[in-house]
Short mmCIF file of C-alpha atoms in Angstrom, two decimals:
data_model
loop_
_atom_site.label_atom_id
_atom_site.label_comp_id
_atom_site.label_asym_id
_atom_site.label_seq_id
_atom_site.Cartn_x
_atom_site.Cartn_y
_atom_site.Cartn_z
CA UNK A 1 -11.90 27.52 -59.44
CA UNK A 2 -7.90 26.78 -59.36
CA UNK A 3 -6.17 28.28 -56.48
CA UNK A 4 -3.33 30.38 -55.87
CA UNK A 5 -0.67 30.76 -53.01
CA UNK A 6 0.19 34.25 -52.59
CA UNK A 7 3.37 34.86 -50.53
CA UNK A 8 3.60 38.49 -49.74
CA UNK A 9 3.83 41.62 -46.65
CA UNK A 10 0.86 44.14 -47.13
CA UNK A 11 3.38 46.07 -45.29
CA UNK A 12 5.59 46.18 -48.15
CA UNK A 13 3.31 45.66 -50.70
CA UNK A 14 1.44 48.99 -51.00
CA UNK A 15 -1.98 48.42 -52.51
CA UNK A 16 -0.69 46.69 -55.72
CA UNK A 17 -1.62 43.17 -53.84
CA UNK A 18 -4.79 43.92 -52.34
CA UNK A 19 -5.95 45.24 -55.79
CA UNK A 20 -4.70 42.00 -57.58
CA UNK A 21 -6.03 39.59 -55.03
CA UNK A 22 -9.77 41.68 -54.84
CA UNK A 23 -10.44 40.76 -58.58
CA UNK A 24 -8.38 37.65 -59.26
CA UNK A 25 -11.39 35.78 -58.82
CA UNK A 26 -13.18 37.34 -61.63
CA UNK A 27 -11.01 35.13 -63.98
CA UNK A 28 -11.36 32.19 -62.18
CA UNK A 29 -8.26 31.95 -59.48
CA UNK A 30 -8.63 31.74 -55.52
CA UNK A 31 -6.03 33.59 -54.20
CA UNK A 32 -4.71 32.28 -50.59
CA UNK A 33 -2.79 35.00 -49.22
CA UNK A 34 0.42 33.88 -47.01
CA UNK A 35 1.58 37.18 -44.78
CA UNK A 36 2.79 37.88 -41.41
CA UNK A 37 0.63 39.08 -38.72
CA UNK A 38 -1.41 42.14 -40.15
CA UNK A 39 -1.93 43.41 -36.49
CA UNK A 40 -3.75 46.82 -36.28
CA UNK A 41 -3.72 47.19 -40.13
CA UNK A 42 -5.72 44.12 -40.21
CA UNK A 43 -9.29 45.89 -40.89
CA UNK A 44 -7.56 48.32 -43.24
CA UNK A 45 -6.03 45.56 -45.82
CA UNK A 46 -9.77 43.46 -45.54
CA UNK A 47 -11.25 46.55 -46.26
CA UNK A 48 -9.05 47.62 -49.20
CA UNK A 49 -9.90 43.64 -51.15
CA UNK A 50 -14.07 44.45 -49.46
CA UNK A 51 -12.77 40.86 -48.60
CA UNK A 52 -16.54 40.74 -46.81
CA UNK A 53 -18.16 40.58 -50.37
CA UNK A 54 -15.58 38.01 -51.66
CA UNK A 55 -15.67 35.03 -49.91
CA UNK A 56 -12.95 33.41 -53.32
CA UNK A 57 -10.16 35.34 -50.77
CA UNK A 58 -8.66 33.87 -47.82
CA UNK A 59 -5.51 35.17 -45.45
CA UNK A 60 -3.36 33.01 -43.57
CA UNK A 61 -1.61 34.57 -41.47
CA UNK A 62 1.76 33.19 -39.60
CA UNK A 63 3.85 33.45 -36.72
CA UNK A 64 5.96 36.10 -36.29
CA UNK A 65 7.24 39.41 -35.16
CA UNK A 66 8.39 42.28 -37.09
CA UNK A 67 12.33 42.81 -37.02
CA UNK A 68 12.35 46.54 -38.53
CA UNK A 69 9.22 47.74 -36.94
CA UNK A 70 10.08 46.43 -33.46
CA UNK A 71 13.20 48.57 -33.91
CA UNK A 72 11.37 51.47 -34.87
CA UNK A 73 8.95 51.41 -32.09
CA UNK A 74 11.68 51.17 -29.76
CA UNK A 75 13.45 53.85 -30.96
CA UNK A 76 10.56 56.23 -30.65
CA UNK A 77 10.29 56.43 -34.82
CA UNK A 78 7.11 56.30 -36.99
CA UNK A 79 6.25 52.79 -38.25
CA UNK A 80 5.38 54.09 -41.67
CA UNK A 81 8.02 56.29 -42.59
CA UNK A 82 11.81 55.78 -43.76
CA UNK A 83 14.59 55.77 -41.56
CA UNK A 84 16.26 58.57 -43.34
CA UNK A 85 13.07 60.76 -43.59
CA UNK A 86 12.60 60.81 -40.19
CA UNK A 87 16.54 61.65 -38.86
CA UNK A 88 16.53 64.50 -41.35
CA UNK A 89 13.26 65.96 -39.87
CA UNK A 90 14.06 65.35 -36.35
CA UNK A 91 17.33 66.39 -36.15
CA UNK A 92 16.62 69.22 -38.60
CA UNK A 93 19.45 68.57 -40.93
CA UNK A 94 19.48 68.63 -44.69
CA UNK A 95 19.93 65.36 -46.60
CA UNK A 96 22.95 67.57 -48.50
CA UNK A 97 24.54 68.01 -44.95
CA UNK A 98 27.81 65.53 -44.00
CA UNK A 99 26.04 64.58 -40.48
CA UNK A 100 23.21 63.58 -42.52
CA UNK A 101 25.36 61.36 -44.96
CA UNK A 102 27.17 59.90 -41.98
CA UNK A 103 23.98 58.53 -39.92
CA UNK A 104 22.37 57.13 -42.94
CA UNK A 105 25.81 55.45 -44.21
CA UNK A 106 26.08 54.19 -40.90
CA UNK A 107 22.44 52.75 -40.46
CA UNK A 108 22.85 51.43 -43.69
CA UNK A 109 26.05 49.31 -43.27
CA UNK A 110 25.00 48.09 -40.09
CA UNK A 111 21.35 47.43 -40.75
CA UNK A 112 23.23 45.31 -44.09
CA UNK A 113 25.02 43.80 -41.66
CA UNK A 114 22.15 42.40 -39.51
CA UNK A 115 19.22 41.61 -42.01
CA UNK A 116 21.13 40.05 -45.32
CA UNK A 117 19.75 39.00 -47.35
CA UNK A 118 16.57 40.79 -45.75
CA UNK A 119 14.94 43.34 -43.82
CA UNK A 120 12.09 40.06 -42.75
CA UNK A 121 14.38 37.39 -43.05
CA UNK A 122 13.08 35.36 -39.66
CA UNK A 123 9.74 35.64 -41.37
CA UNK A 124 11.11 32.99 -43.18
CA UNK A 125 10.88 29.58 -41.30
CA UNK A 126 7.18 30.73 -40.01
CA UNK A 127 6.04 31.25 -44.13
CA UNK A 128 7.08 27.72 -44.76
CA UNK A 129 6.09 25.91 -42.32
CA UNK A 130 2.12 27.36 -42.93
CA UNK A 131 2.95 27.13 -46.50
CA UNK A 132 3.52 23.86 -46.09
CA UNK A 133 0.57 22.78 -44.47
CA UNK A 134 -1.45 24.73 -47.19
CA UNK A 135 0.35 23.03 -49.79
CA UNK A 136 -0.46 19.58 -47.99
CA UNK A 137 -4.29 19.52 -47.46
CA UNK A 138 -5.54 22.29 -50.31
CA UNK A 139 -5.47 21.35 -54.16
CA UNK A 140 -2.93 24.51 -54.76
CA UNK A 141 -1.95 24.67 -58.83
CA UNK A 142 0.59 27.61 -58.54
CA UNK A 143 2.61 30.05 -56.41
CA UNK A 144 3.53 34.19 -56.80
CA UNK A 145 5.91 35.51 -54.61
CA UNK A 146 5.56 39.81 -54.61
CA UNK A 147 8.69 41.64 -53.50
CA UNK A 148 9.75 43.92 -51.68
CA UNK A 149 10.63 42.19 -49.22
CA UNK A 150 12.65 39.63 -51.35
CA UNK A 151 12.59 37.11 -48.69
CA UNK A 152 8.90 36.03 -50.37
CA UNK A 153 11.07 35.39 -53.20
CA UNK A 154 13.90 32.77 -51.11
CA UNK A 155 10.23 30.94 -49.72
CA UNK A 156 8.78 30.20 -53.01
CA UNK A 157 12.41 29.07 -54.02
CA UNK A 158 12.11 26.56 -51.04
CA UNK A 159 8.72 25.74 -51.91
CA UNK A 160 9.25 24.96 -55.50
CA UNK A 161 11.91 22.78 -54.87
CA UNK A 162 9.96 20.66 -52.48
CA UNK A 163 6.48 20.57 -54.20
CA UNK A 164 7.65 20.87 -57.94
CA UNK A 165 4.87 23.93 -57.95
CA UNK A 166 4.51 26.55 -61.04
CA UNK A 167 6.00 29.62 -59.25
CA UNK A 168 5.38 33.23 -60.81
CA UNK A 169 7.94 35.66 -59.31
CA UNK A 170 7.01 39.11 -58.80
CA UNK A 171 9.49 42.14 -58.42
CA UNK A 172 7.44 45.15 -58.15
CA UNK A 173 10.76 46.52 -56.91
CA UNK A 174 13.89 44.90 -58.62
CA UNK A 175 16.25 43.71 -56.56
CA UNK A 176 19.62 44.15 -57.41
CA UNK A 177 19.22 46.39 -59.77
CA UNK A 178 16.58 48.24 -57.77
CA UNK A 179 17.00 52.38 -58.34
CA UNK A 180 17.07 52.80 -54.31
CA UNK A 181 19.78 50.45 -53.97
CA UNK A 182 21.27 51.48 -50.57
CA UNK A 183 24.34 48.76 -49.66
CA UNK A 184 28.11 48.98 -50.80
CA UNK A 185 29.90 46.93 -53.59
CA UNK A 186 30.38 43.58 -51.29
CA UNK A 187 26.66 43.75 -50.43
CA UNK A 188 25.74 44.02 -54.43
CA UNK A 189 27.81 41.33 -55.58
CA UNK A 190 26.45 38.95 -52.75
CA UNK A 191 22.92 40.37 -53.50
CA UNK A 192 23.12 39.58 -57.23
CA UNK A 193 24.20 36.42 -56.78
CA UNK A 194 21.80 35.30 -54.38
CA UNK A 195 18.96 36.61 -57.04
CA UNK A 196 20.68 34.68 -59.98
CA UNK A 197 20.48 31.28 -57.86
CA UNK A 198 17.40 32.25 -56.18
CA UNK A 199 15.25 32.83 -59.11
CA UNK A 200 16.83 30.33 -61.89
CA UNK A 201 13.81 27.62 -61.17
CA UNK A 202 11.08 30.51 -61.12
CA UNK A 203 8.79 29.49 -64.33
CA UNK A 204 7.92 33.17 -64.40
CA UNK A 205 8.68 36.69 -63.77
CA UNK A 206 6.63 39.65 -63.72
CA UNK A 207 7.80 43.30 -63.04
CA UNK A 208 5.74 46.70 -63.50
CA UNK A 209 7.51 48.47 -66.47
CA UNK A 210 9.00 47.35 -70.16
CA UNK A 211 12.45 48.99 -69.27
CA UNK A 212 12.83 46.78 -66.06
CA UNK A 213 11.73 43.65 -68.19
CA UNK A 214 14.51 44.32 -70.37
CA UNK A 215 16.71 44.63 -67.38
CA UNK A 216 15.80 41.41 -65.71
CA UNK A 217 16.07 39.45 -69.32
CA UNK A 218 20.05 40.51 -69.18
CA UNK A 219 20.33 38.98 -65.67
CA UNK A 220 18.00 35.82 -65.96
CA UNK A 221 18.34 34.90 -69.49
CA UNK A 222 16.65 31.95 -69.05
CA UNK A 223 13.44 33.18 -67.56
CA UNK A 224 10.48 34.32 -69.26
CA UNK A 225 9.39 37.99 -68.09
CA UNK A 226 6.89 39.78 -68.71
CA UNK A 227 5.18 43.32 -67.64
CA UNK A 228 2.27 44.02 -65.58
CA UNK A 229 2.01 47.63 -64.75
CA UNK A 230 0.53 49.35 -61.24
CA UNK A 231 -2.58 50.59 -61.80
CA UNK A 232 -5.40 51.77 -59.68
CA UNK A 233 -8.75 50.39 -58.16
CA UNK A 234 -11.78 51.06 -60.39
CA UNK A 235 -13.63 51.51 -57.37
CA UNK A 236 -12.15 54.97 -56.50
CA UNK A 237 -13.04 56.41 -59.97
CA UNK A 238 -13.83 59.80 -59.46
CA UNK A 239 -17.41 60.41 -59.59
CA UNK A 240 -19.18 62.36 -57.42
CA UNK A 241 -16.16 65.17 -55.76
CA UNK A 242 -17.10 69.05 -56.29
CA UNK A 243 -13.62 71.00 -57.67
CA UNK A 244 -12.27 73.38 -55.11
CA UNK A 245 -12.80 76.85 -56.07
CA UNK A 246 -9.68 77.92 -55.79
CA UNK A 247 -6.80 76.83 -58.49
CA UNK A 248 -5.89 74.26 -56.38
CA UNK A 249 -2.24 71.95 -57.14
CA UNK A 250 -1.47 68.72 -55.25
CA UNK A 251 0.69 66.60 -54.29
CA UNK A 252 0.24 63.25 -52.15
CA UNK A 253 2.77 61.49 -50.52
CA UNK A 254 6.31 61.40 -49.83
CA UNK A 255 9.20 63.46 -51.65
CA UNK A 256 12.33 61.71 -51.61
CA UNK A 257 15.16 63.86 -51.41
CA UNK A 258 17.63 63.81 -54.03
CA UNK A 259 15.46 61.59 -56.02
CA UNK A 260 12.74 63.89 -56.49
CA UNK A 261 13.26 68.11 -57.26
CA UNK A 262 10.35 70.41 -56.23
CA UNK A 263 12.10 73.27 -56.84
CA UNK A 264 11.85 73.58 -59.88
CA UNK A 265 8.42 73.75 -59.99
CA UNK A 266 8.31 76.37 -56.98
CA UNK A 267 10.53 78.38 -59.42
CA UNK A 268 8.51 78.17 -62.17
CA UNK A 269 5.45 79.56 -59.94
CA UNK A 270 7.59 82.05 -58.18
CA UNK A 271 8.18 83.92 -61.60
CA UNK A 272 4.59 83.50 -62.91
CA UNK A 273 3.44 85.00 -59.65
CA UNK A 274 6.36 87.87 -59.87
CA UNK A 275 5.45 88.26 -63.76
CA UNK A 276 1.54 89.05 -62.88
CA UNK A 277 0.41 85.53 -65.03
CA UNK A 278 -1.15 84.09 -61.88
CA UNK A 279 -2.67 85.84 -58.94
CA UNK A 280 -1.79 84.62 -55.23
CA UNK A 281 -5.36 85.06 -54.28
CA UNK A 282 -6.39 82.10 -56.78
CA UNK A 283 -3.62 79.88 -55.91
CA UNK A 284 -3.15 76.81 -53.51
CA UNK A 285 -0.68 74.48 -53.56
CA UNK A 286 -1.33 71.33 -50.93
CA UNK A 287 1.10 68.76 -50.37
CA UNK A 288 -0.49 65.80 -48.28
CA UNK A 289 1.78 63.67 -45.89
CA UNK A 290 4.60 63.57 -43.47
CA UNK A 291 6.06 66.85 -42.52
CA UNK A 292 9.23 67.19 -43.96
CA UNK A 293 11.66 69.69 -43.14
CA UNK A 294 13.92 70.19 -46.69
CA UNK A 295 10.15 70.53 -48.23
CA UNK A 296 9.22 73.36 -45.57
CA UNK A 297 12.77 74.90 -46.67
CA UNK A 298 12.24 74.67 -49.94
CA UNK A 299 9.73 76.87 -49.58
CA UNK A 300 10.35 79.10 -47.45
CA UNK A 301 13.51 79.81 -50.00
CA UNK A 302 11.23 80.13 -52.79
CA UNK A 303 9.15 82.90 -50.64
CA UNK A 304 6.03 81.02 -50.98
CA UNK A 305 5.10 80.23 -47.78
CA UNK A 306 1.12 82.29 -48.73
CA UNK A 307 0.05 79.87 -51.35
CA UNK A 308 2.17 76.45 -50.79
CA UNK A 309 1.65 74.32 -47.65
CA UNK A 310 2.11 71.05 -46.12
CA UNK A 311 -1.01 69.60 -44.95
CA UNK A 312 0.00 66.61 -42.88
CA UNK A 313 -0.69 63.00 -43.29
CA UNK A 314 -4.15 61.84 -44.34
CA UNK A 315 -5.92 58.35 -44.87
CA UNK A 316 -5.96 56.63 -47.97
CA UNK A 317 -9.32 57.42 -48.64
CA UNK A 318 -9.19 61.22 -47.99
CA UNK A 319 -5.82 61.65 -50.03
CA UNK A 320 -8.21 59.83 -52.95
CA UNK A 321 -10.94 62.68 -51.88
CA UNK A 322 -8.17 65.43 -52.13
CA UNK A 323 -7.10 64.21 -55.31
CA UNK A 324 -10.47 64.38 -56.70
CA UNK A 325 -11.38 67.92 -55.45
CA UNK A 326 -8.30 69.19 -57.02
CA UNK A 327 -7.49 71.20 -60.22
CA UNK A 328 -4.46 69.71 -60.85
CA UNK A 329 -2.35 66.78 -59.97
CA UNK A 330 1.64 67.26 -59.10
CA UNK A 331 4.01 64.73 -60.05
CA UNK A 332 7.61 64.71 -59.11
CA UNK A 333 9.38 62.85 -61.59
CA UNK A 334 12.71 60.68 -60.82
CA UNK A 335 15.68 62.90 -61.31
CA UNK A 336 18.33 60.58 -61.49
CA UNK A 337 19.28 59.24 -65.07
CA UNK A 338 19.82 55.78 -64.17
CA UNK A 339 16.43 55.35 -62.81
CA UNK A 340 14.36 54.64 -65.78
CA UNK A 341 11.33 52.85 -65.77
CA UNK A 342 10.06 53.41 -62.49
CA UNK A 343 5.91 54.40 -62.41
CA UNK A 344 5.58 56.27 -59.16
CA UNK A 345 2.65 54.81 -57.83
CA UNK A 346 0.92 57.82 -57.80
CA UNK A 347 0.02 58.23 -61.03
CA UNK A 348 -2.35 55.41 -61.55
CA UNK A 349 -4.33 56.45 -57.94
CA UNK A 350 -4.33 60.19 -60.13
CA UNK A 351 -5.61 58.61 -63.55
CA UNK A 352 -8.84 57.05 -61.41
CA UNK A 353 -9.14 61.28 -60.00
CA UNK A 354 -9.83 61.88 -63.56
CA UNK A 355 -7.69 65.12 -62.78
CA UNK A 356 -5.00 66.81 -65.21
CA UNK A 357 -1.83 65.81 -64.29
CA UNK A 358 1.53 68.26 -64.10
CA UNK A 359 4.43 65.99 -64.07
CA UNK A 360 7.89 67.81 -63.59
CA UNK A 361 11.50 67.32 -63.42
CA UNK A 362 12.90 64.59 -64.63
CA UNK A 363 15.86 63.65 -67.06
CA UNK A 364 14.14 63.14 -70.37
CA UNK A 365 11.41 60.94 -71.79
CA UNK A 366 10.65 57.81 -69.69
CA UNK A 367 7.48 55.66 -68.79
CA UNK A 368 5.88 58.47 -67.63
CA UNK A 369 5.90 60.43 -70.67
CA UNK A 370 5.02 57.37 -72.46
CA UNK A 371 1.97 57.18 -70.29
CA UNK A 372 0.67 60.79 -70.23
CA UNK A 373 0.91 60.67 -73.78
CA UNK A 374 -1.04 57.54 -74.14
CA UNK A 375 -3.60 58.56 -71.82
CA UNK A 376 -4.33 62.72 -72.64
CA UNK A 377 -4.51 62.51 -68.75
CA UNK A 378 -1.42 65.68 -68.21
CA UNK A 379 1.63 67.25 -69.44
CA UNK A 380 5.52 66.12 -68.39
CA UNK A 381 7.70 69.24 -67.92
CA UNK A 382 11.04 68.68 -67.40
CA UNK A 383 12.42 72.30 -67.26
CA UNK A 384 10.90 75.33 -65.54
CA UNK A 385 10.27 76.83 -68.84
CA UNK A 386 8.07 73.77 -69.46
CA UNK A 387 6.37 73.69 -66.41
CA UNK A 388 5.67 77.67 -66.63
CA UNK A 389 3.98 77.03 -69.74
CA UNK A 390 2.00 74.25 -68.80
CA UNK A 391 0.86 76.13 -65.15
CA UNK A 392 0.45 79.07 -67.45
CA UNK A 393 -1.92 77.05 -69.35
CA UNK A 394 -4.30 75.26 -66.55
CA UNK A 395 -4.65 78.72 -64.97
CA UNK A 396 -5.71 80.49 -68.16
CA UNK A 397 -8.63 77.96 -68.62
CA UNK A 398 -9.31 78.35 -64.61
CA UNK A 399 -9.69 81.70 -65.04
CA UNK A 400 -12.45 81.38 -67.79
CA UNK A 401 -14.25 78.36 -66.88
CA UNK A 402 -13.59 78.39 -62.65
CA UNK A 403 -12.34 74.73 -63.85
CA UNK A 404 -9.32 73.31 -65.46
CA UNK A 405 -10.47 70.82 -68.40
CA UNK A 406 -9.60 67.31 -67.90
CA UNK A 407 -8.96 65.62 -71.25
CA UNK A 408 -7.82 61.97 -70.40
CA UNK A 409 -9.05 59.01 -72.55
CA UNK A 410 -11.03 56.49 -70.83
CA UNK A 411 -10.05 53.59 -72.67
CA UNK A 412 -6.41 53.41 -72.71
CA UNK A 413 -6.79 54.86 -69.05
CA UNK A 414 -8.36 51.34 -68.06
CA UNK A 415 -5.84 49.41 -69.71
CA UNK A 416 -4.83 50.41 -66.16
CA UNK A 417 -6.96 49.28 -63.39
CA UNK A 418 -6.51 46.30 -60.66
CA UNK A 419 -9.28 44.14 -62.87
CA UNK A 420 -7.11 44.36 -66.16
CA UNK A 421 -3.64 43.77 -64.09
CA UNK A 422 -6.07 40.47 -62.56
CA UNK A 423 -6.67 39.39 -65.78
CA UNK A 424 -3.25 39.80 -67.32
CA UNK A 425 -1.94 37.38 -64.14
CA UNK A 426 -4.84 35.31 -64.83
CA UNK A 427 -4.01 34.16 -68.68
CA UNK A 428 0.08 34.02 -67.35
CA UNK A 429 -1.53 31.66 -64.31
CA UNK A 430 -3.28 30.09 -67.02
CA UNK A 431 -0.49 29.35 -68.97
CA UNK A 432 1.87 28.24 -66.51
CA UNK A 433 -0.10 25.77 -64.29
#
């Protein structure tokens, strides 16, 4: 079997990594996995690859302590929540607010400041040095590098150089061009640049969606790229979950404001409640995960504080249970029209719930469209009219069968698990080494 160095942060890496690494072997690559010190999520990230069942995985952990977390635990702040999230809720302003604007632009040019060119850039001599003793006393045939953080990216660089390696280099979030991009002009161009030079020797790159292949081509014209969507874990197919009686709508995960809209979708069941179309008494709407204050406003504005609520945070595995027991899925799509291409990770973990999916907002046909309507697995709504239509709908056929139909297609919908993304890195391993 030919082995792999895999240079990551299962911090950063949400469970796109674990998923590859867990089947990898299946077509015939080892993957060594290179990452800082997992601490207390250490039995939650074996657990995720059932790393006791596949003894083709090993984790090397290095040296090293984290920058950004330290900071957070100092400052009294949740580990696993954004900066941003957190002062708005705390200080109970509204991301619209100037006071919010003017802490975030402030820990944003100063946290620039201190971490360029990255949030774990004194990761960086620790990775090396154990990637160089790997390197030295295994037969390794090829490196991937997974960003975020992009400081995987400036190790493989380093490594390639020295070892002449075949290097595969991942951007499940692009980098420069990345939709969240937070920094000022200065901090782009210097960003960009570093990317260019950084990734000119990579014999590979791989990002999630078409529409960001086509962006990286324009910036590395000399590199081949190719896609390799998210997906999900075929594991968590739903299987065995009873529905909830009631016509239940959720939502996992975190709304980012500005990015995402739920309000439209509040509207849209504010007036089918008002117009006598859906009953309050059949209704729940659950949203799973941080508390956040704008949500909680939203509403409360909306008057629907009897049949929305926020739920709290939940594990992994019971926001896969609550998925399952649901009628139907919410999606927030991205609202900004720059930001094509993006998957939210979400969907895939909702096409394994084998639940109908109500995706809303948005500016227009994108990947998600694209996807829905590959899969029969929901409906995208971009205006409230739509997404009145489409609630309208699912609660009609609640109402006669005390279930809403799910109509998704299994065999485009598996195009989409970890083992097909495994074996679409496989046959680019393949090719490369």
């Amino acid at each position: 079997m030919k082995k792999v160095l895999i240079v990551t942060n299962f911090f950063h890496s949400s469970p796109r990594i674990p998923g590859l690494v867990k089947y990898l072997p299946e077509f015939g690559w080892e993957p060594i996995i290179l990452v800082p010190p997992l601490g207390e999520k250490k039995g939650e990230i074996l657990s995720s690859i059932n790393i006791d069942h596949c003894s083709s995985v090993s984790i090397v952990e290095t040296d090293y302590s984290y920058g950004v977390r330290a900071a957070k635990r100092l400052a009294g702040l949740d580990l696993n929540e954004g900066f941003g999230t957190q002062i708005s809720n705390r200080m109970r302003i509204s991301p619209d607010s100037s006071l919010y604007k003017y802490f975030t632009s402030l820990y944003w040019t100063i946290f620039g400041l201190i971490h360029y060119p990255d949030i774990e850039r004194a990761w960086k001599p620790y990775a090396i040095q154990k990637a160089q003793e790997i390197l030295e006393n295994k037969d390794v045939d090829a490196i991937i590098s997974s960003s975020s953080p992009v400081i995987t990216h400036l190790i493989a660089h380093e490594l390639k150089e020295k070892y002449d390696i075949k290097w595969i280099a991942e951007l499940r979030d692009l980098w420069s061009q990345n939709h969240n991009y937070s920094y000022g002009r200065l901090r782009h161009y210097l960003d960009k640049r570093l990317e260019v030079h950084t990734l000119a020797n990579a014999d590979v790159l791989v990002t999630v969606s078409s529409v960001w292949v086509e962006k990286l081509r324009c910036l590395h014209r000399k590199n081949r790229v190719y896609s390799i969507p998210n997906g999900y874990d075929p594991d968590t197919i739903h299987t065995h979950t009873t529905l909830s009686t009631s016509f239940s709508i959720t939502y996992t995960g975190q709304i980012y404001p500005k990015k995402q809209d739920v309000k439209k979708f509040f509207v849209a069941l504010k007036e089918l409640i008002d117009e006598g179309i859906i009953n309050t008494s059949d209704v729940s709407v659950r949203f799973f995960g941080a508390y956040s204050e704008p949500l909680g406003q939203e509403i409360r504005d909306s008057g629907l504080e009897e049949v929305a609520k926020q739920c709290g945070r939940i594990s992994r595995s019971e926001s896969i249970r609550k998925q399952q027991e649901s009628q139907v899925l919410l999606l927030l799509n991205w609202e900004d029209k720059m930001e094509t291409g993006c998957y939210p990770l979400k969907i895939f973990e909702y096409l394994a719930a084998h639940r109908p999916i109500l995706a809303t907002g948005g500016s227009g046909k994108d990947v998600v469209d694209e996807l829905l309507e590959e899969t029969d697995a929901g409906i995208n709504a971009t205006s409230v009219g739509a997404i009145k239509s489409a609630m309208a709908k699912y609660y009609a056929e609640f109402k006669e069968n005390k279930c809403v139909e799910y109509k998704g297609k299994d065999i485009p919908i598996n195009q989409y698990s970890y083992r097909e993304m495994a074996r679409k890195y496989a046959a680019i391993l393949s090719d490369t080494a």
